[in-house]
mmCIF file of the C-alpha atoms, coordinates in Angstrom:
data_MODEL
# 
_entry.id   MODEL 
# 
loop_
_atom_site.group_PDB 
_atom_site.id 
_atom_site.type_symbol 
_atom_site.label_atom_id 
_atom_site.label_alt_id 
_atom_site.label_comp_id 
_atom_site.label_asym_id 
_atom_site.label_entity_id 
_atom_site.label_seq_id 
_atom_site.pdbx_PDB_ins_code 
_atom_site.Cartn_x 
_atom_site.Cartn_y 
_atom_site.Cartn_z 
_atom_site.occupancy 
_atom_site.B_iso_or_equiv 
_atom_site.pdbx_formal_charge 
_atom_site.auth_seq_id 
_atom_site.auth_comp_id 
_atom_site.auth_asym_id 
_atom_site.auth_atom_id 
_atom_site.pdbx_PDB_model_num 
ATOM 1   C CA . MET A 1 1   ? 264.969 -9.076  -38.807 1.00 0.00 ? 1   MET A CA 1 
ATOM 2   C CA . LEU A 1 2   ? 268.084 -8.421  -41.148 1.00 0.00 ? 2   LEU A CA 1 
ATOM 3   C CA . ALA A 1 3   ? 266.847 -5.592  -42.550 1.00 0.00 ? 3   ALA A CA 1 
ATOM 4   C CA . LYS A 1 4   ? 266.552 -4.431  -39.095 1.00 0.00 ? 4   LYS A CA 1 
ATOM 5   C CA . ASN A 1 5   ? 270.542 -5.501  -38.155 1.00 0.00 ? 5   ASN A CA 1 
ATOM 6   C CA . SER A 1 6   ? 271.487 -3.285  -41.657 1.00 0.00 ? 6   SER A CA 1 
ATOM 7   C CA . PHE A 1 7   ? 269.955 -0.675  -40.381 1.00 0.00 ? 7   PHE A CA 1 
ATOM 8   C CA . ARG A 1 8   ? 271.462 -0.610  -37.367 1.00 0.00 ? 8   ARG A CA 1 
ATOM 9   C CA . THR A 1 9   ? 274.708 -1.033  -38.627 1.00 0.00 ? 9   THR A CA 1 
ATOM 10  C CA . GLN A 1 10  ? 274.539 1.559   -40.854 1.00 0.00 ? 10  GLN A CA 1 
ATOM 11  C CA . LYS A 1 11  ? 273.482 3.765   -38.351 1.00 0.00 ? 11  LYS A CA 1 
ATOM 12  C CA . TYR A 1 12  ? 276.427 2.427   -36.121 1.00 0.00 ? 12  TYR A CA 1 
ATOM 13  C CA . GLN A 1 13  ? 279.250 3.396   -38.909 1.00 0.00 ? 13  GLN A CA 1 
ATOM 14  C CA . ASP A 1 14  ? 277.563 6.772   -39.594 1.00 0.00 ? 14  ASP A CA 1 
ATOM 15  C CA . LEU A 1 15  ? 277.870 7.175   -35.616 1.00 0.00 ? 15  LEU A CA 1 
ATOM 16  C CA . GLN A 1 16  ? 281.747 6.197   -36.169 1.00 0.00 ? 16  GLN A CA 1 
ATOM 17  C CA . ARG A 1 17  ? 281.758 8.899   -38.809 1.00 0.00 ? 17  ARG A CA 1 
ATOM 18  C CA . GLU A 1 18  ? 280.326 11.361  -36.853 1.00 0.00 ? 18  GLU A CA 1 
ATOM 19  C CA . ASN A 1 19  ? 282.669 10.149  -34.078 1.00 0.00 ? 19  ASN A CA 1 
ATOM 20  C CA . LYS A 1 20  ? 286.014 10.679  -36.430 1.00 0.00 ? 20  LYS A CA 1 
ATOM 21  C CA . ILE A 1 21  ? 284.432 14.351  -37.681 1.00 0.00 ? 21  ILE A CA 1 
ATOM 22  C CA . MET A 1 22  ? 284.088 15.345  -33.756 1.00 0.00 ? 22  MET A CA 1 
ATOM 23  C CA . LYS A 1 23  ? 287.656 14.013  -33.111 1.00 0.00 ? 23  LYS A CA 1 
ATOM 24  C CA . ASN A 1 24  ? 289.109 15.971  -36.119 1.00 0.00 ? 24  ASN A CA 1 
ATOM 25  C CA . LYS A 1 25  ? 287.262 18.970  -34.630 1.00 0.00 ? 25  LYS A CA 1 
ATOM 26  C CA . LEU A 1 26  ? 288.280 18.821  -30.985 1.00 0.00 ? 26  LEU A CA 1 
ATOM 27  C CA . SER A 1 27  ? 291.800 18.230  -32.372 1.00 0.00 ? 27  SER A CA 1 
ATOM 28  C CA . ALA A 1 28  ? 291.285 21.826  -33.946 1.00 0.00 ? 28  ALA A CA 1 
ATOM 29  C CA . LYS A 1 29  ? 289.515 23.276  -31.038 1.00 0.00 ? 29  LYS A CA 1 
ATOM 30  C CA . LYS A 1 30  ? 292.464 21.980  -28.535 1.00 0.00 ? 30  LYS A CA 1 
ATOM 31  C CA . GLN A 1 31  ? 294.939 23.922  -30.395 1.00 0.00 ? 31  GLN A CA 1 
ATOM 32  C CA . LEU A 1 32  ? 292.564 27.043  -31.091 1.00 0.00 ? 32  LEU A CA 1 
ATOM 33  C CA . ALA A 1 33  ? 292.014 26.909  -27.147 1.00 0.00 ? 33  ALA A CA 1 
ATOM 34  C CA . ARG A 1 34  ? 295.994 26.830  -26.421 1.00 0.00 ? 34  ARG A CA 1 
ATOM 35  C CA . SER A 1 35  ? 295.556 30.072  -28.155 1.00 0.00 ? 35  SER A CA 1 
ATOM 36  C CA . GLY A 1 36  ? 293.909 31.508  -25.425 1.00 0.00 ? 36  GLY A CA 1 
ATOM 37  C CA . ASP A 1 37  ? 290.432 32.027  -26.469 1.00 0.00 ? 37  ASP A CA 1 
ATOM 38  C CA . ALA A 1 38  ? 288.011 31.922  -23.875 1.00 0.00 ? 38  ALA A CA 1 
ATOM 39  C CA . LYS A 1 39  ? 285.509 31.272  -26.606 1.00 0.00 ? 39  LYS A CA 1 
ATOM 40  C CA . LYS A 1 40  ? 287.019 28.290  -28.326 1.00 0.00 ? 40  LYS A CA 1 
ATOM 41  C CA . ASP A 1 41  ? 287.573 26.559  -24.771 1.00 0.00 ? 41  ASP A CA 1 
ATOM 42  C CA . LEU A 1 42  ? 283.394 26.907  -24.474 1.00 0.00 ? 42  LEU A CA 1 
ATOM 43  C CA . GLU A 1 43  ? 282.872 25.180  -27.646 1.00 0.00 ? 43  GLU A CA 1 
ATOM 44  C CA . ILE A 1 44  ? 285.752 22.456  -26.648 1.00 0.00 ? 44  ILE A CA 1 
ATOM 45  C CA . ARG A 1 45  ? 283.755 21.478  -23.928 1.00 0.00 ? 45  ARG A CA 1 
ATOM 46  C CA . ARG A 1 46  ? 280.588 21.425  -25.926 1.00 0.00 ? 46  ARG A CA 1 
ATOM 47  C CA . LEU A 1 47  ? 282.381 19.150  -28.553 1.00 0.00 ? 47  LEU A CA 1 
ATOM 48  C CA . GLN A 1 48  ? 283.371 17.249  -25.928 1.00 0.00 ? 48  GLN A CA 1 
ATOM 49  C CA . GLU A 1 49  ? 280.331 16.293  -24.185 1.00 0.00 ? 49  GLU A CA 1 
ATOM 50  C CA . LEU A 1 50  ? 278.592 15.671  -27.748 1.00 0.00 ? 50  LEU A CA 1 
ATOM 51  C CA . GLN A 1 51  ? 281.753 12.877  -28.076 1.00 0.00 ? 51  GLN A CA 1 
ATOM 52  C CA . ARG A 1 52  ? 280.977 11.446  -24.349 1.00 0.00 ? 52  ARG A CA 1 
ATOM 53  C CA . GLN A 1 53  ? 277.458 11.669  -25.664 1.00 0.00 ? 53  GLN A CA 1 
ATOM 54  C CA . SER A 1 54  ? 277.936 9.601   -29.447 1.00 0.00 ? 54  SER A CA 1 
ATOM 55  C CA . ARG A 1 55  ? 279.847 7.292   -27.564 1.00 0.00 ? 55  ARG A CA 1 
ATOM 56  C CA . LYS A 1 56  ? 277.546 6.273   -25.955 1.00 0.00 ? 56  LYS A CA 1 
ATOM 57  C CA . ASN A 1 57  ? 274.637 6.158   -28.088 1.00 0.00 ? 57  ASN A CA 1 
ATOM 58  C CA . VAL A 1 58  ? 277.564 3.892   -29.923 1.00 0.00 ? 58  VAL A CA 1 
ATOM 59  C CA . LYS A 1 59  ? 277.520 1.606   -26.682 1.00 0.00 ? 59  LYS A CA 1 
ATOM 60  C CA . LYS A 1 60  ? 274.545 1.250   -26.649 1.00 0.00 ? 60  LYS A CA 1 
ATOM 61  C CA . GLU A 1 61  ? 273.807 0.417   -31.128 1.00 0.00 ? 61  GLU A CA 1 
ATOM 62  C CA . GLN A 1 62  ? 276.456 -2.233  -30.211 1.00 0.00 ? 62  GLN A CA 1 
ATOM 63  C CA . GLU A 1 63  ? 274.255 -3.767  -27.233 1.00 0.00 ? 63  GLU A CA 1 
ATOM 64  C CA . ILE A 1 64  ? 271.139 -3.605  -29.235 1.00 0.00 ? 64  ILE A CA 1 
ATOM 65  C CA . SER A 1 65  ? 272.724 -5.114  -32.531 1.00 0.00 ? 65  SER A CA 1 
ATOM 66  C CA . GLN A 1 66  ? 274.148 -7.473  -30.013 1.00 0.00 ? 66  GLN A CA 1 
ATOM 67  C CA . ARG A 1 67  ? 270.775 -8.542  -28.552 1.00 0.00 ? 67  ARG A CA 1 
ATOM 68  C CA . ALA A 1 68  ? 269.155 -8.635  -31.962 1.00 0.00 ? 68  ALA A CA 1 
ATOM 69  C CA . ARG A 1 69  ? 271.832 -11.154 -33.031 1.00 0.00 ? 69  ARG A CA 1 
ATOM 70  C CA . THR A 1 70  ? 271.575 -13.443 -30.049 1.00 0.00 ? 70  THR A CA 1 
ATOM 71  C CA . LYS A 1 71  ? 267.192 -13.078 -30.812 1.00 0.00 ? 71  LYS A CA 1 
ATOM 72  C CA . LEU A 1 72  ? 268.009 -13.894 -34.468 1.00 0.00 ? 72  LEU A CA 1 
ATOM 73  C CA . LYS A 1 73  ? 269.690 -16.714 -33.560 1.00 0.00 ? 73  LYS A CA 1 
ATOM 74  C CA . SER A 1 74  ? 267.393 -18.208 -30.911 1.00 0.00 ? 74  SER A CA 1 
ATOM 75  C CA . VAL A 1 75  ? 264.366 -17.949 -33.401 1.00 0.00 ? 75  VAL A CA 1 
ATOM 76  C CA . GLU A 1 76  ? 266.409 -19.477 -35.986 1.00 0.00 ? 76  GLU A CA 1 
ATOM 77  C CA . GLU A 1 77  ? 267.538 -22.457 -33.897 1.00 0.00 ? 77  GLU A CA 1 
ATOM 78  C CA . GLN A 1 78  ? 263.596 -22.734 -32.818 1.00 0.00 ? 78  GLN A CA 1 
ATOM 79  C CA . LEU A 1 79  ? 263.300 -22.636 -36.667 1.00 0.00 ? 79  LEU A CA 1 
ATOM 80  C CA . THR A 1 80  ? 265.429 -25.117 -37.315 1.00 0.00 ? 80  THR A CA 1 
ATOM 81  C CA . LYS A 1 81  ? 263.557 -27.744 -34.775 1.00 0.00 ? 81  LYS A CA 1 
ATOM 82  C CA . PHE A 1 82  ? 260.117 -26.475 -36.015 1.00 0.00 ? 82  PHE A CA 1 
ATOM 83  C CA . THR A 1 83  ? 260.860 -27.867 -39.273 1.00 0.00 ? 83  THR A CA 1 
ATOM 84  C CA . GLU A 1 84  ? 262.277 -30.836 -38.158 1.00 0.00 ? 84  GLU A CA 1 
ATOM 85  C CA . MET A 1 85  ? 259.548 -31.709 -36.151 1.00 0.00 ? 85  MET A CA 1 
ATOM 86  C CA . HIS A 1 86  ? 256.952 -30.612 -38.894 1.00 0.00 ? 86  HIS A CA 1 
ATOM 87  C CA . ALA A 1 87  ? 259.039 -32.816 -41.175 1.00 0.00 ? 87  ALA A CA 1 
ATOM 88  C CA . LYS A 1 88  ? 258.768 -35.972 -38.958 1.00 0.00 ? 88  LYS A CA 1 
ATOM 89  C CA . THR A 1 89  ? 254.830 -35.489 -38.465 1.00 0.00 ? 89  THR A CA 1 
ATOM 90  C CA . VAL A 1 90  ? 254.549 -35.844 -42.180 1.00 0.00 ? 90  VAL A CA 1 
ATOM 91  C CA . LYS A 1 91  ? 256.847 -38.503 -42.146 1.00 0.00 ? 91  LYS A CA 1 
ATOM 92  C CA . LYS A 1 92  ? 254.682 -40.382 -39.275 1.00 0.00 ? 92  LYS A CA 1 
ATOM 93  C CA . LEU A 1 93  ? 251.419 -39.343 -41.256 1.00 0.00 ? 93  LEU A CA 1 
ATOM 94  C CA . GLU A 1 94  ? 252.813 -40.133 -44.319 1.00 0.00 ? 94  GLU A CA 1 
ATOM 95  C CA . GLU A 1 95  ? 253.186 -43.992 -43.376 1.00 0.00 ? 95  GLU A CA 1 
ATOM 96  C CA . VAL A 1 96  ? 250.102 -43.761 -41.613 1.00 0.00 ? 96  VAL A CA 1 
ATOM 97  C CA . SER A 1 97  ? 248.471 -43.195 -44.780 1.00 0.00 ? 97  SER A CA 1 
ATOM 98  C CA . LYS A 1 98  ? 249.782 -45.676 -46.556 1.00 0.00 ? 98  LYS A CA 1 
ATOM 99  C CA . ARG A 1 99  ? 248.936 -48.251 -43.753 1.00 0.00 ? 99  ARG A CA 1 
ATOM 100 C CA . GLY A 1 100 ? 245.338 -47.431 -44.253 1.00 0.00 ? 100 GLY A CA 1 
ATOM 101 C CA . ALA A 1 101 ? 245.348 -47.138 -47.947 1.00 0.00 ? 101 ALA A CA 1 
ATOM 102 C CA . LYS A 1 102 ? 246.508 -50.703 -47.463 1.00 0.00 ? 102 LYS A CA 1 
ATOM 103 C CA . GLN A 1 103 ? 243.816 -51.817 -45.256 1.00 0.00 ? 103 GLN A CA 1 
ATOM 104 C CA . LEU A 1 104 ? 241.262 -50.083 -47.091 1.00 0.00 ? 104 LEU A CA 1 
ATOM 105 C CA . ARG A 1 105 ? 242.300 -51.866 -50.473 1.00 0.00 ? 105 ARG A CA 1 
ATOM 106 C CA . SER A 1 106 ? 242.452 -54.857 -48.022 1.00 0.00 ? 106 SER A CA 1 
ATOM 107 C CA . LEU A 1 107 ? 238.427 -54.830 -46.704 1.00 0.00 ? 107 LEU A CA 1 
ATOM 108 C CA . GLN A 1 108 ? 237.594 -53.701 -50.516 1.00 0.00 ? 108 GLN A CA 1 
ATOM 109 C CA . LEU A 1 109 ? 238.957 -57.385 -51.638 1.00 0.00 ? 109 LEU A CA 1 
ATOM 110 C CA . LYS A 1 110 ? 237.184 -58.672 -48.785 1.00 0.00 ? 110 LYS A CA 1 
ATOM 111 C CA . VAL A 1 111 ? 233.865 -56.738 -49.387 1.00 0.00 ? 111 VAL A CA 1 
ATOM 112 C CA . LYS A 1 112 ? 233.777 -57.238 -53.091 1.00 0.00 ? 112 LYS A CA 1 
ATOM 113 C CA . LYS A 1 113 ? 234.979 -61.623 -52.563 1.00 0.00 ? 113 LYS A CA 1 
ATOM 114 C CA . GLN A 1 114 ? 231.875 -61.497 -49.862 1.00 0.00 ? 114 GLN A CA 1 
ATOM 115 C CA . VAL A 1 115 ? 229.060 -59.756 -52.284 1.00 0.00 ? 115 VAL A CA 1 
ATOM 116 C CA . ASP A 1 116 ? 230.876 -62.342 -54.799 1.00 0.00 ? 116 ASP A CA 1 
ATOM 117 C CA . SER A 1 117 ? 229.431 -64.950 -52.775 1.00 0.00 ? 117 SER A CA 1 
ATOM 118 C CA . LEU A 1 118 ? 226.710 -63.300 -51.841 1.00 0.00 ? 118 LEU A CA 1 
ATOM 119 C CA . GLN A 1 119 ? 225.376 -63.179 -55.575 1.00 0.00 ? 119 GLN A CA 1 
ATOM 120 C CA . LYS A 1 120 ? 226.131 -66.949 -56.400 1.00 0.00 ? 120 LYS A CA 1 
ATOM 121 C CA . ALA A 1 121 ? 223.856 -67.729 -53.448 1.00 0.00 ? 121 ALA A CA 1 
ATOM 122 C CA . ARG A 1 122 ? 221.384 -65.973 -54.931 1.00 0.00 ? 122 ARG A CA 1 
ATOM 123 C CA . SER A 1 123 ? 221.503 -67.117 -57.755 1.00 0.00 ? 123 SER A CA 1 
ATOM 124 C CA . LYS A 1 124 ? 221.636 -70.707 -56.517 1.00 0.00 ? 124 LYS A CA 1 
ATOM 125 C CA . VAL A 1 125 ? 218.397 -70.000 -54.498 1.00 0.00 ? 125 VAL A CA 1 
ATOM 126 C CA . LYS A 1 126 ? 216.876 -68.532 -57.757 1.00 0.00 ? 126 LYS A CA 1 
ATOM 127 C CA . GLU A 1 127 ? 218.055 -71.725 -60.062 1.00 0.00 ? 127 GLU A CA 1 
ATOM 128 C CA . GLN A 1 128 ? 216.345 -74.188 -57.187 1.00 0.00 ? 128 GLN A CA 1 
ATOM 129 C CA . GLU A 1 129 ? 213.515 -71.901 -56.518 1.00 0.00 ? 129 GLU A CA 1 
ATOM 130 C CA . ASN A 1 130 ? 212.806 -72.290 -60.217 1.00 0.00 ? 130 ASN A CA 1 
ATOM 131 C CA . ILE A 1 131 ? 213.313 -75.929 -60.126 1.00 0.00 ? 131 ILE A CA 1 
ATOM 132 C CA . ILE A 1 132 ? 210.620 -76.897 -57.419 1.00 0.00 ? 132 ILE A CA 1 
ATOM 133 C CA . ALA A 1 133 ? 208.421 -74.009 -59.291 1.00 0.00 ? 133 ALA A CA 1 
ATOM 134 C CA . ALA A 1 134 ? 208.615 -76.191 -62.742 1.00 0.00 ? 134 ALA A CA 1 
ATOM 135 C CA . MET A 1 135 ? 208.717 -79.574 -60.096 1.00 0.00 ? 135 MET A CA 1 
ATOM 136 C CA . VAL A 1 136 ? 205.182 -78.321 -58.524 1.00 0.00 ? 136 VAL A CA 1 
ATOM 137 C CA . ALA A 1 137 ? 203.684 -77.524 -62.140 1.00 0.00 ? 137 ALA A CA 1 
ATOM 138 C CA . LYS A 1 138 ? 204.308 -80.698 -62.991 1.00 0.00 ? 138 LYS A CA 1 
ATOM 139 C CA . LEU A 1 139 ? 202.165 -81.729 -60.875 1.00 0.00 ? 139 LEU A CA 1 
ATOM 140 C CA . PRO A 1 140 ? 198.724 -83.349 -61.073 1.00 0.00 ? 140 PRO A CA 1 
ATOM 141 C CA . ALA A 1 141 ? 196.540 -80.084 -60.297 1.00 0.00 ? 141 ALA A CA 1 
ATOM 142 C CA . ASP A 1 142 ? 194.257 -82.756 -57.297 1.00 0.00 ? 142 ASP A CA 1 
ATOM 143 C CA . VAL A 1 143 ? 197.958 -83.712 -55.212 1.00 0.00 ? 143 VAL A CA 1 
ATOM 144 C CA . GLU A 1 144 ? 198.652 -81.283 -52.865 1.00 0.00 ? 144 GLU A CA 1 
ATOM 145 C CA . PRO A 1 145 ? 202.094 -80.384 -51.074 1.00 0.00 ? 145 PRO A CA 1 
ATOM 146 C CA . GLU A 1 146 ? 202.982 -81.431 -47.903 1.00 0.00 ? 146 GLU A CA 1 
ATOM 147 C CA . PRO A 1 147 ? 203.066 -78.411 -46.129 1.00 0.00 ? 147 PRO A CA 1 
ATOM 148 C CA . ALA A 1 148 ? 206.388 -77.444 -44.999 1.00 0.00 ? 148 ALA A CA 1 
ATOM 149 C CA . SER A 1 149 ? 206.708 -78.224 -41.409 1.00 0.00 ? 149 SER A CA 1 
ATOM 150 C CA . GLN A 1 150 ? 205.313 -82.032 -42.601 1.00 0.00 ? 150 GLN A CA 1 
ATOM 151 C CA . THR A 1 151 ? 208.247 -82.826 -44.680 1.00 0.00 ? 151 THR A CA 1 
ATOM 152 C CA . PRO A 1 152 ? 210.545 -85.410 -42.985 1.00 0.00 ? 152 PRO A CA 1 
ATOM 153 C CA . ALA A 1 153 ? 213.958 -83.138 -43.432 1.00 0.00 ? 153 ALA A CA 1 
ATOM 154 C CA . ARG A 1 154 ? 212.012 -80.331 -41.913 1.00 0.00 ? 154 ARG A CA 1 
ATOM 155 C CA . LYS A 1 155 ? 211.337 -82.368 -38.875 1.00 0.00 ? 155 LYS A CA 1 
ATOM 156 C CA . THR A 1 156 ? 214.614 -83.415 -38.586 1.00 0.00 ? 156 THR A CA 1 
ATOM 157 C CA . ARG A 1 157 ? 216.378 -79.803 -39.243 1.00 0.00 ? 157 ARG A CA 1 
ATOM 158 C CA . LEU A 1 158 ? 213.743 -78.524 -35.837 1.00 0.00 ? 158 LEU A CA 1 
ATOM 159 C CA . ILE A 1 159 ? 214.237 -81.497 -34.020 1.00 0.00 ? 159 ILE A CA 1 
ATOM 160 C CA . GLU A 1 160 ? 218.484 -80.457 -34.387 1.00 0.00 ? 160 GLU A CA 1 
ATOM 161 C CA . ILE A 1 161 ? 217.791 -77.169 -33.758 1.00 0.00 ? 161 ILE A CA 1 
ATOM 162 C CA . LYS A 1 162 ? 216.039 -78.317 -30.349 1.00 0.00 ? 162 LYS A CA 1 
ATOM 163 C CA . ARG A 1 163 ? 219.307 -80.645 -29.681 1.00 0.00 ? 163 ARG A CA 1 
ATOM 164 C CA . ASP A 1 164 ? 221.295 -77.729 -30.442 1.00 0.00 ? 164 ASP A CA 1 
ATOM 165 C CA . LYS A 1 165 ? 219.696 -75.604 -27.871 1.00 0.00 ? 165 LYS A CA 1 
ATOM 166 C CA . GLU A 1 166 ? 219.258 -77.648 -25.147 1.00 0.00 ? 166 GLU A CA 1 
ATOM 167 C CA . GLU A 1 167 ? 223.149 -77.742 -25.307 1.00 0.00 ? 167 GLU A CA 1 
ATOM 168 C CA . LEU A 1 168 ? 224.059 -74.369 -24.963 1.00 0.00 ? 168 LEU A CA 1 
ATOM 169 C CA . MET A 1 169 ? 222.061 -74.385 -22.184 1.00 0.00 ? 169 MET A CA 1 
ATOM 170 C CA . VAL A 1 170 ? 223.619 -77.107 -20.487 1.00 0.00 ? 170 VAL A CA 1 
ATOM 171 C CA . GLN A 1 171 ? 227.162 -75.942 -21.632 1.00 0.00 ? 171 GLN A CA 1 
ATOM 172 C CA . GLU A 1 172 ? 225.786 -71.840 -20.233 1.00 0.00 ? 172 GLU A CA 1 
ATOM 173 C CA . LEU A 1 173 ? 225.245 -74.204 -16.931 1.00 0.00 ? 173 LEU A CA 1 
ATOM 174 C CA . LYS A 1 174 ? 228.069 -75.105 -16.320 1.00 0.00 ? 174 LYS A CA 1 
# 
């Protein structure tokens, strides 16, 4: 855009030089016309017409360069607005990503704690299974352990589950 403007200003300067040359020629022709030469009179008229045309061209170039300047200003304003909006958007995205990273870290810690607690629980269950297996191995061969459904702890647990179900049903009905 700036190159175009510099080209126009160069053209404007060229037109101004041409205009001065034409003025000089015109003044010279006017002096010759005073001497009464008709041929020179025609040349003066032609030069005057060229001078009018060059003035029109200069005015047009000035208008074009003025429009180009206003367009350039509006484009620059739009560009600054866009860069400001872009900077704000980038800042917001950075904040969101920081919050997301913090949340991700906290979730990772929670998951790690849960995995650790599950591993501890598994190891305790394996220890208890090993203890039970050792106790079963120590039992005499003719003694059979009671089925799991017949042990007193199992029976009390089944009774507790039934009571809990009944209480939930009563609460739902209310």
